[in-house]
PDB file of C-alpha atoms and ligand atoms in Angstrom:
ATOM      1  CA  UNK A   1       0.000   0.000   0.000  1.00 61.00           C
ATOM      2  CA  UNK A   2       1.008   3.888  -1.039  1.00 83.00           C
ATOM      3  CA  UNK A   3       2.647   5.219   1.688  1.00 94.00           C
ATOM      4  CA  UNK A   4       2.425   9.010   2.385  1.00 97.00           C
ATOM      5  CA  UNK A   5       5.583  11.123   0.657  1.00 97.00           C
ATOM      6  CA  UNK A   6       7.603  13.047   3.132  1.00 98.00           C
ATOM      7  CA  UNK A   7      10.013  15.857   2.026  1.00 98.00           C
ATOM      8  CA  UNK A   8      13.468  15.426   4.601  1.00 98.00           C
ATOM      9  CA  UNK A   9      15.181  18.752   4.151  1.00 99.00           C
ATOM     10  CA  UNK A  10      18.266  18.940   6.603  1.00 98.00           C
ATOM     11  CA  UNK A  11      19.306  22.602   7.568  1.00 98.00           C
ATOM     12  CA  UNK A  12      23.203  21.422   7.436  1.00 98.00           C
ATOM     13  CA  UNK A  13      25.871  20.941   4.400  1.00 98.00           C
ATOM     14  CA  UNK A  14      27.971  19.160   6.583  1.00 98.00           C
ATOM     15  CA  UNK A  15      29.252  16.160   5.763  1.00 97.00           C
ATOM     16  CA  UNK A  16      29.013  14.204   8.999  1.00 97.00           C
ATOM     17  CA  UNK A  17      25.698  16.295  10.491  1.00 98.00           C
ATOM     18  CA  UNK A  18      24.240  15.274  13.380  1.00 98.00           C
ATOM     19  CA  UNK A  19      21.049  16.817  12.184  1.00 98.00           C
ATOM     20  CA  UNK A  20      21.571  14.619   8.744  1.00 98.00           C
ATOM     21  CA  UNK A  21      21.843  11.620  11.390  1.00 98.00           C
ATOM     22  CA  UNK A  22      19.013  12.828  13.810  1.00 98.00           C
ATOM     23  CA  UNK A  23      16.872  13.083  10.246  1.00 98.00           C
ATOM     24  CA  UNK A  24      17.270   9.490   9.115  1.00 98.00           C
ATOM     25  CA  UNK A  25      16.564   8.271  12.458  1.00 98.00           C
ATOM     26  CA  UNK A  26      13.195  10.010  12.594  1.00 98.00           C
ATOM     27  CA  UNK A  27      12.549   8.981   9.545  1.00 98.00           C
ATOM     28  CA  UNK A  28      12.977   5.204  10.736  1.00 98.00           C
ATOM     29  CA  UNK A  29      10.513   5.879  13.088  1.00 98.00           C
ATOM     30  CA  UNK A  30       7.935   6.736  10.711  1.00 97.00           C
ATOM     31  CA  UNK A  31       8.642   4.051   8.200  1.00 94.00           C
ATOM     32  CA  UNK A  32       5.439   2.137   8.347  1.00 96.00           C
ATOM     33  CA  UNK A  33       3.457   5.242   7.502  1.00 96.00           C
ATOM     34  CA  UNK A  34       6.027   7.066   5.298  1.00 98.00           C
ATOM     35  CA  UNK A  35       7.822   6.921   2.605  1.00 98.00           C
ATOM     36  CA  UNK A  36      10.774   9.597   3.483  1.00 98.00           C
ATOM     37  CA  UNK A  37      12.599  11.353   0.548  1.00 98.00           C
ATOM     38  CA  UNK A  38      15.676  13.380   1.650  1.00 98.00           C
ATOM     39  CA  UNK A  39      15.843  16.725  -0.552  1.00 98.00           C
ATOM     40  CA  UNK A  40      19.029  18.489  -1.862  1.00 98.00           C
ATOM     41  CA  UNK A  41      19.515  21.840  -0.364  1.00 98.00           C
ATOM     42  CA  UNK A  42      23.168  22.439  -0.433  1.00 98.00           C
ATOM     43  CA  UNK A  43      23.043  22.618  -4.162  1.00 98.00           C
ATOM     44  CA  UNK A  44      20.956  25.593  -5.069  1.00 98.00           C
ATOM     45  CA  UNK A  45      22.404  28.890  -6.236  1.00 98.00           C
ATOM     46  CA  UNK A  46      22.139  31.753  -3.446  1.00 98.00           C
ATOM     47  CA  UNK A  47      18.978  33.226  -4.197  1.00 98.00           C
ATOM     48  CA  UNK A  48      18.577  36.310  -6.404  1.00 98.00           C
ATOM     49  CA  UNK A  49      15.924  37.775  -7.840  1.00 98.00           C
ATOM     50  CA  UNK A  50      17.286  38.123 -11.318  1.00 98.00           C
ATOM     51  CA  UNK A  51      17.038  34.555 -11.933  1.00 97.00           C
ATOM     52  CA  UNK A  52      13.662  34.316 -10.983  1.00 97.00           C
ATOM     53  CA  UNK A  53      11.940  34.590 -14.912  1.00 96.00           C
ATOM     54  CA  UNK A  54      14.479  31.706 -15.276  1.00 97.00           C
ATOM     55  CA  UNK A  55      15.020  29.561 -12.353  1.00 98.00           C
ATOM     56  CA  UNK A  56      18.081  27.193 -12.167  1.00 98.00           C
ATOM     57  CA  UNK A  57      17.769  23.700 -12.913  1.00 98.00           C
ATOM     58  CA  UNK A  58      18.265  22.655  -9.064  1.00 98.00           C
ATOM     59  CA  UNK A  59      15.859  24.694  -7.847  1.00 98.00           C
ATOM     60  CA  UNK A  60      12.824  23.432 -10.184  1.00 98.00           C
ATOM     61  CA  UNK A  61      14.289  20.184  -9.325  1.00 98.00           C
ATOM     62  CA  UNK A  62      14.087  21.039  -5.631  1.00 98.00           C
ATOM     63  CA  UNK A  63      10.597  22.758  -5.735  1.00 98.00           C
ATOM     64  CA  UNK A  64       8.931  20.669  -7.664  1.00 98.00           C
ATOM     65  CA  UNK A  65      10.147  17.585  -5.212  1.00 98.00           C
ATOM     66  CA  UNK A  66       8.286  20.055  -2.194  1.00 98.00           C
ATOM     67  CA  UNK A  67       5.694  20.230  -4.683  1.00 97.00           C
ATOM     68  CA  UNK A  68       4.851  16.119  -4.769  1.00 97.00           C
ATOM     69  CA  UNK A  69       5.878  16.155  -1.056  1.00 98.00           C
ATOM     70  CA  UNK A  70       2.076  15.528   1.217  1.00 97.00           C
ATOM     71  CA  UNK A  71       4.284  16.760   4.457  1.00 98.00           C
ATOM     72  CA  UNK A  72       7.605  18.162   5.135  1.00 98.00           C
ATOM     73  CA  UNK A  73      10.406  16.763   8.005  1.00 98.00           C
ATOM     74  CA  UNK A  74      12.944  19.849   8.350  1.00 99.00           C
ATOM     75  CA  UNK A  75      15.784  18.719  11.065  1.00 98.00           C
ATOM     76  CA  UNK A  76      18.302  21.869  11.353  1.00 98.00           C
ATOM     77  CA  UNK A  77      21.236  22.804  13.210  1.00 98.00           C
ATOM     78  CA  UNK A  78      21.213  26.377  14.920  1.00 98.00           C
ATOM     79  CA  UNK A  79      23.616  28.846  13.680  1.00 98.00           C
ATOM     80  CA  UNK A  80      24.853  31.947  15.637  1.00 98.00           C
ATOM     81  CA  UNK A  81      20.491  31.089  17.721  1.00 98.00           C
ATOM     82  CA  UNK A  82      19.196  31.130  14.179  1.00 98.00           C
ATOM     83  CA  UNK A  83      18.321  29.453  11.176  1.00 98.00           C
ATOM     84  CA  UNK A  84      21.633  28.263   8.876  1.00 98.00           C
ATOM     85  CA  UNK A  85      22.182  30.052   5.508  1.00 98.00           C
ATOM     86  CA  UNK A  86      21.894  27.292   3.595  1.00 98.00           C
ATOM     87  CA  UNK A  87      18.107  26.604   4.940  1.00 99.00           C
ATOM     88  CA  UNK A  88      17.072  29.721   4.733  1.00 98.00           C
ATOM     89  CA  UNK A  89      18.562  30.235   0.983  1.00 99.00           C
ATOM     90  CA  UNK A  90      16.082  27.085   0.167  1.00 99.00           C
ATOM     91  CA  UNK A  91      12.892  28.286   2.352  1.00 99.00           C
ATOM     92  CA  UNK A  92      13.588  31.295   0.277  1.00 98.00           C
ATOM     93  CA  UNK A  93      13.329  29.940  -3.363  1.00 98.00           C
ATOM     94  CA  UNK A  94      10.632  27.447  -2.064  1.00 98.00           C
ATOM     95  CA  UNK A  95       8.483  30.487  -1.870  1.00 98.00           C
ATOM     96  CA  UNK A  96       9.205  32.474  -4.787  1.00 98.00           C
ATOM     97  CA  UNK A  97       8.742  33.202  -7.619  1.00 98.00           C
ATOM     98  CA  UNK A  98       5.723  35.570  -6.485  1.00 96.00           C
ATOM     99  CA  UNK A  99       1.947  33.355  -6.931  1.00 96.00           C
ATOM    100  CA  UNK A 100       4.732  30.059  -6.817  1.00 97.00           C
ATOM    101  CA  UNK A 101       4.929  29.302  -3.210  1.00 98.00           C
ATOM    102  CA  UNK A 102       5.381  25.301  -2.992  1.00 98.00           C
ATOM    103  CA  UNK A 103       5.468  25.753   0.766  1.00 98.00           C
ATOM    104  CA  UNK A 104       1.608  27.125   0.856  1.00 97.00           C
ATOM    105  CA  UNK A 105      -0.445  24.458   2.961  1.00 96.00           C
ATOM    106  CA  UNK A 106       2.138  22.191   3.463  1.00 97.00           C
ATOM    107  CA  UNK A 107       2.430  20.334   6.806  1.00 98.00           C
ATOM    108  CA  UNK A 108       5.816  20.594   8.347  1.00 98.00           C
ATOM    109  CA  UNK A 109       7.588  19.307  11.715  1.00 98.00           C
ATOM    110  CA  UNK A 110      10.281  21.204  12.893  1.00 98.00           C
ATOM    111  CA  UNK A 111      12.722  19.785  14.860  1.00 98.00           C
ATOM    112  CA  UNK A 112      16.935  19.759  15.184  1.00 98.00           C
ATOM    113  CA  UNK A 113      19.311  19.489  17.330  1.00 98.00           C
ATOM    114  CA  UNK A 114      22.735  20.951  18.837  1.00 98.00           C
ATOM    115  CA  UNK A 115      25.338  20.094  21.707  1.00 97.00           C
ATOM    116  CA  UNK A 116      23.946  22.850  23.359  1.00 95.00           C
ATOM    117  CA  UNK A 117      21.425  22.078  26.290  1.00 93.00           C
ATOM    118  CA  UNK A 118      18.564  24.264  24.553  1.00 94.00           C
ATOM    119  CA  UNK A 119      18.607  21.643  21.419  1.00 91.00           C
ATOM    120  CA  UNK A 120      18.823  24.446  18.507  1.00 97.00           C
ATOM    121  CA  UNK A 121      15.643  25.732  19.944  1.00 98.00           C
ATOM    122  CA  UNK A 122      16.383  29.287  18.971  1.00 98.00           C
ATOM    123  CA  UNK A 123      16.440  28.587  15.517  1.00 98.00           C
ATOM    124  CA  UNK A 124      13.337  26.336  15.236  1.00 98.00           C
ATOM    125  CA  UNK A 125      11.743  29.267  16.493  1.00 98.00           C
ATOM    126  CA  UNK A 126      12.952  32.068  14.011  1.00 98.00           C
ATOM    127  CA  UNK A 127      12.006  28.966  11.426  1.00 98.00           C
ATOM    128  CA  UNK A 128       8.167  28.198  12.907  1.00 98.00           C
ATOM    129  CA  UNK A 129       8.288  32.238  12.026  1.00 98.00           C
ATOM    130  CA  UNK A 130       8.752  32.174   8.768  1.00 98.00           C
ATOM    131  CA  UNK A 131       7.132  28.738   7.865  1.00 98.00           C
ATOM    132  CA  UNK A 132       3.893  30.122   9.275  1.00 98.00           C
ATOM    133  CA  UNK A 133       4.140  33.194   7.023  1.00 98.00           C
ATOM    134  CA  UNK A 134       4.723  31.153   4.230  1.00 98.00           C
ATOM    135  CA  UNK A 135       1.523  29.314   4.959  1.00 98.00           C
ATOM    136  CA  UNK A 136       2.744  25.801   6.369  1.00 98.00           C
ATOM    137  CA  UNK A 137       0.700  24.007   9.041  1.00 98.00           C
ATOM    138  CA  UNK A 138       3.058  23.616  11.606  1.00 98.00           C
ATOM    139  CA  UNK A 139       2.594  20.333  13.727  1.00 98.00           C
ATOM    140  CA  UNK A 140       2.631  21.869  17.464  1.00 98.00           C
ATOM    141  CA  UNK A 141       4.815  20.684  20.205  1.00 98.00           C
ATOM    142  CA  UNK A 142       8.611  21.280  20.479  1.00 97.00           C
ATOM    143  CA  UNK A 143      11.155  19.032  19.319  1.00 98.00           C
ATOM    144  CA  UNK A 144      14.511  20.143  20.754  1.00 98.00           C
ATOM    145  CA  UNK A 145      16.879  17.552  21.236  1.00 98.00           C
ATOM    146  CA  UNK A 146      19.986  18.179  23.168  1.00 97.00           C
ATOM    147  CA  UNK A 147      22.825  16.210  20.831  1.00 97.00           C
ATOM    148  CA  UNK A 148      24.885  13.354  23.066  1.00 95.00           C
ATOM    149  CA  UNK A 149      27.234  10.787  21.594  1.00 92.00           C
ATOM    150  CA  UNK A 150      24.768   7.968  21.955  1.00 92.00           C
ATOM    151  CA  UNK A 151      21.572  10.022  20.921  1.00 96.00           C
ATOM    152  CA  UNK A 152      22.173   7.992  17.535  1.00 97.00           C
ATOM    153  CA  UNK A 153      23.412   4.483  17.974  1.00 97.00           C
ATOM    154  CA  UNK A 154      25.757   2.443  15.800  1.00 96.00           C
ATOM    155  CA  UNK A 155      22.790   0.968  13.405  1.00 97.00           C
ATOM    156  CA  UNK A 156      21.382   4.733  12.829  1.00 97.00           C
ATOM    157  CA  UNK A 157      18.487   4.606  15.409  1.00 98.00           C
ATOM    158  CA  UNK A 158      18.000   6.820  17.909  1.00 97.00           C
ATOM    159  CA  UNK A 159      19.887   5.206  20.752  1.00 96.00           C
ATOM    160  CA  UNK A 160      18.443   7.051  24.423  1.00 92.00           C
ATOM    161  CA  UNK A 161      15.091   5.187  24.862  1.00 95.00           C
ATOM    162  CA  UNK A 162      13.276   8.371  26.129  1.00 96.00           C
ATOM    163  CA  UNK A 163      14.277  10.600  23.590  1.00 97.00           C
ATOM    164  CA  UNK A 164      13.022   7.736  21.032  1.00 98.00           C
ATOM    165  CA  UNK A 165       9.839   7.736  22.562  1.00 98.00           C
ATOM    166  CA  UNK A 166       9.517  11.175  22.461  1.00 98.00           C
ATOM    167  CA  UNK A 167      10.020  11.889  18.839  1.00 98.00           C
ATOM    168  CA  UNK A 168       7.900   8.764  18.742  1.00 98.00           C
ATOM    169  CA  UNK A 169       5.122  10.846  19.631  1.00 98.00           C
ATOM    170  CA  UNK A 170       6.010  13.725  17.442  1.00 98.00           C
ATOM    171  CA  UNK A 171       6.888  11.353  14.434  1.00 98.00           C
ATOM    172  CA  UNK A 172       2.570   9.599  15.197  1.00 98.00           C
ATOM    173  CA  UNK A 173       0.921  12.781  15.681  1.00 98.00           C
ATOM    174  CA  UNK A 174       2.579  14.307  12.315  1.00 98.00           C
ATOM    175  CA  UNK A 175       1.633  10.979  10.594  1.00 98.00           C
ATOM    176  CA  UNK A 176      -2.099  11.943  11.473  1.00 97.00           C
ATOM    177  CA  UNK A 177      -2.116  15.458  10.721  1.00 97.00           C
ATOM    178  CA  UNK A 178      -0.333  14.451   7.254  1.00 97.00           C
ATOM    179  CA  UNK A 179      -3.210  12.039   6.687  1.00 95.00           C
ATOM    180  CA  UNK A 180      -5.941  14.251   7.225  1.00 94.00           C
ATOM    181  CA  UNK A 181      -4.004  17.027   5.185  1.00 92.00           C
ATOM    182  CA  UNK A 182      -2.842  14.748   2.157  1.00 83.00           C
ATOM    183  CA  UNK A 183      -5.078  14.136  -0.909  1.00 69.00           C
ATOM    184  CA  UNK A 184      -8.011  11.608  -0.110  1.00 62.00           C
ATOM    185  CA  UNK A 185      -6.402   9.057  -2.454  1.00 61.00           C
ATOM    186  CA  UNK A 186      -2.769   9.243  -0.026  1.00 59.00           C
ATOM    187  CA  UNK A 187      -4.433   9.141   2.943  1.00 55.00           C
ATOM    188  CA  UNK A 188      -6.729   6.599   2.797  1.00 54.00           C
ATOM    189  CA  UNK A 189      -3.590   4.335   1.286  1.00 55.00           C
ATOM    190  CA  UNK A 190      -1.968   5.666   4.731  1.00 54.00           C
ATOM    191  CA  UNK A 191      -4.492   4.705   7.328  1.00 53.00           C
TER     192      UNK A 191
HETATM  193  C1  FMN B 201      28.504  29.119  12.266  1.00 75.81           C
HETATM  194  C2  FMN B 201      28.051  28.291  13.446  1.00 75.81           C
HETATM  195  C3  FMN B 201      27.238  28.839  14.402  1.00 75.81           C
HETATM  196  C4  FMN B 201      26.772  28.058  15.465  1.00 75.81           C
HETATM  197  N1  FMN B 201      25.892  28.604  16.357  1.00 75.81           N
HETATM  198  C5  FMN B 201      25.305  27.803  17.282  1.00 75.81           C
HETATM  199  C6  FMN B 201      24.246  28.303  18.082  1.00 75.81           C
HETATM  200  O1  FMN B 201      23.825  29.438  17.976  1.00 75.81           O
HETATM  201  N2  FMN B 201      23.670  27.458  18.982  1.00 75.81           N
HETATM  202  C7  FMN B 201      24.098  26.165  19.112  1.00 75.81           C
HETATM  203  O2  FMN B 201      23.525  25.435  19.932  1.00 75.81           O
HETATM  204  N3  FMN B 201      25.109  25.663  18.375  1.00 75.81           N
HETATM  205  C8  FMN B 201      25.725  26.461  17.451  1.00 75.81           C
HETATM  206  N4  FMN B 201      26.720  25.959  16.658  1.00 75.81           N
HETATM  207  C9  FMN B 201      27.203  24.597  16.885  1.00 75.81           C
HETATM  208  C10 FMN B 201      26.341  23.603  16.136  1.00 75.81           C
HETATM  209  O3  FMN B 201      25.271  23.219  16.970  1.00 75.81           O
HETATM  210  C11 FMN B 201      27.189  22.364  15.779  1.00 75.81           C
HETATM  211  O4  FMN B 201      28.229  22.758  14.904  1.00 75.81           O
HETATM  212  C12 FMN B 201      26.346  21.277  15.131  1.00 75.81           C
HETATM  213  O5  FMN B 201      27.163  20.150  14.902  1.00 75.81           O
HETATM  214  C13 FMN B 201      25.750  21.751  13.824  1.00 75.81           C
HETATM  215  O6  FMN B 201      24.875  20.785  13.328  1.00 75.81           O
HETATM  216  P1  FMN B 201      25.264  19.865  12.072  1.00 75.81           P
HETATM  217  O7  FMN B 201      26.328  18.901  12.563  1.00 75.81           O
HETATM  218  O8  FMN B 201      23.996  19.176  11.736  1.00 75.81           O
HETATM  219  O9  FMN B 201      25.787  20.758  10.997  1.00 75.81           O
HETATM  220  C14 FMN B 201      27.209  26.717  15.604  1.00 75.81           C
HETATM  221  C15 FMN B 201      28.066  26.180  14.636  1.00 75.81           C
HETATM  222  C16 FMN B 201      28.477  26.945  13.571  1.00 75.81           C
HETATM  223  C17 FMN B 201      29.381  26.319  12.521  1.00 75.81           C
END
């Protein structure tokens, strides 16, 4: 049975990301009810304007993957208690050009995480911002997770049991809202 098409988009261009790691975890958890596509980001072009009456190749690749997404996963790192450049450069073309906004009714779940003990909190907040001004449904709740060594075991799962239950929750409740949000034809394949 069709399961329901989740956009990953990781707010890091790291190689070795913990947020990368923390995102393929989570999307383990969900694997029953979705089928989890991790996007590009670190390609695109720095936004501008100008290019707008002709957009790069990446980015209609990359919006037109948002586009057949039914709900969006972003995992980022916080950056100087913001949002990284290289997310906000693709939140940025996501929305544009003007009356082109593949983010509009979208449901997303923020989360990320950071060594720090607030979990990158500061910058999933500037991002629930701007997502809700773009016109996302935001699933509510907050996801900060505090990165440890073992928060991601050796087999890619998240290791610390109570941390795994917790995005557990988040991972089922976003499941639901995508269902009710997502065509009738991917939702009922979901249920
Ligand atoms: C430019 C820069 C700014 C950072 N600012 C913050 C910050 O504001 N808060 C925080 O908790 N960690 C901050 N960090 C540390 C990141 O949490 C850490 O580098 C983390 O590994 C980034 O996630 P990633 O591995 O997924 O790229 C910063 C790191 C960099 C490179």
């Amino acid at each position: 049975m069709a399961k329901l098409n989740l956009a990953v988009i990781v707010g890091s261009n790291r190689r070795d990301s913990i947020n990368r790691k923390l995102a393929h975890a989570i999307a383990r958890l969900g694997g029953d009810k979705f089928d989890a596509h991790f996007i590009r980001i670190d390609d695109l072009p720095m936004y501008n304007q100008d290019n707008e009456g002709n957009l790069p190749p990446e980015v209609v690749r990359y919006k037109n993957e948002l586009t057949q997404a039914d709900g969006v996963l972003i995992v980022t790192p916080e950056h100087d208690r913001s949002i990284p450049a290289v997310l906000k450069n693709a939140v940025d073309w996501g929305a544009r050009p003007y009356g082109k906004n593949s983010w509009a009714g979208k449901p997303a779940f923020i989360t990320g995480t950071s060594p720090g003990a607030i979990g990158s909190a500061l910058a999933q907040q500037h991002l629930r911002a701007v997502m809700v001004g773009l016109g996302t449904t935001l699933l509510g709740g907050e996801a900060y997770v505090t990165f440890k060594p073992n928060l991601i075991d050796e087999h890619g799962n998240v290791g610390d049991e109570s941390t795994r239950t917790f995005l557990q929750g988040f991972v089922d409740r976003f499941a639901s809202l995508v269902g009710r949000l997502a065509t009738p034809e991917a939702a009922r394949s979901a249920a």
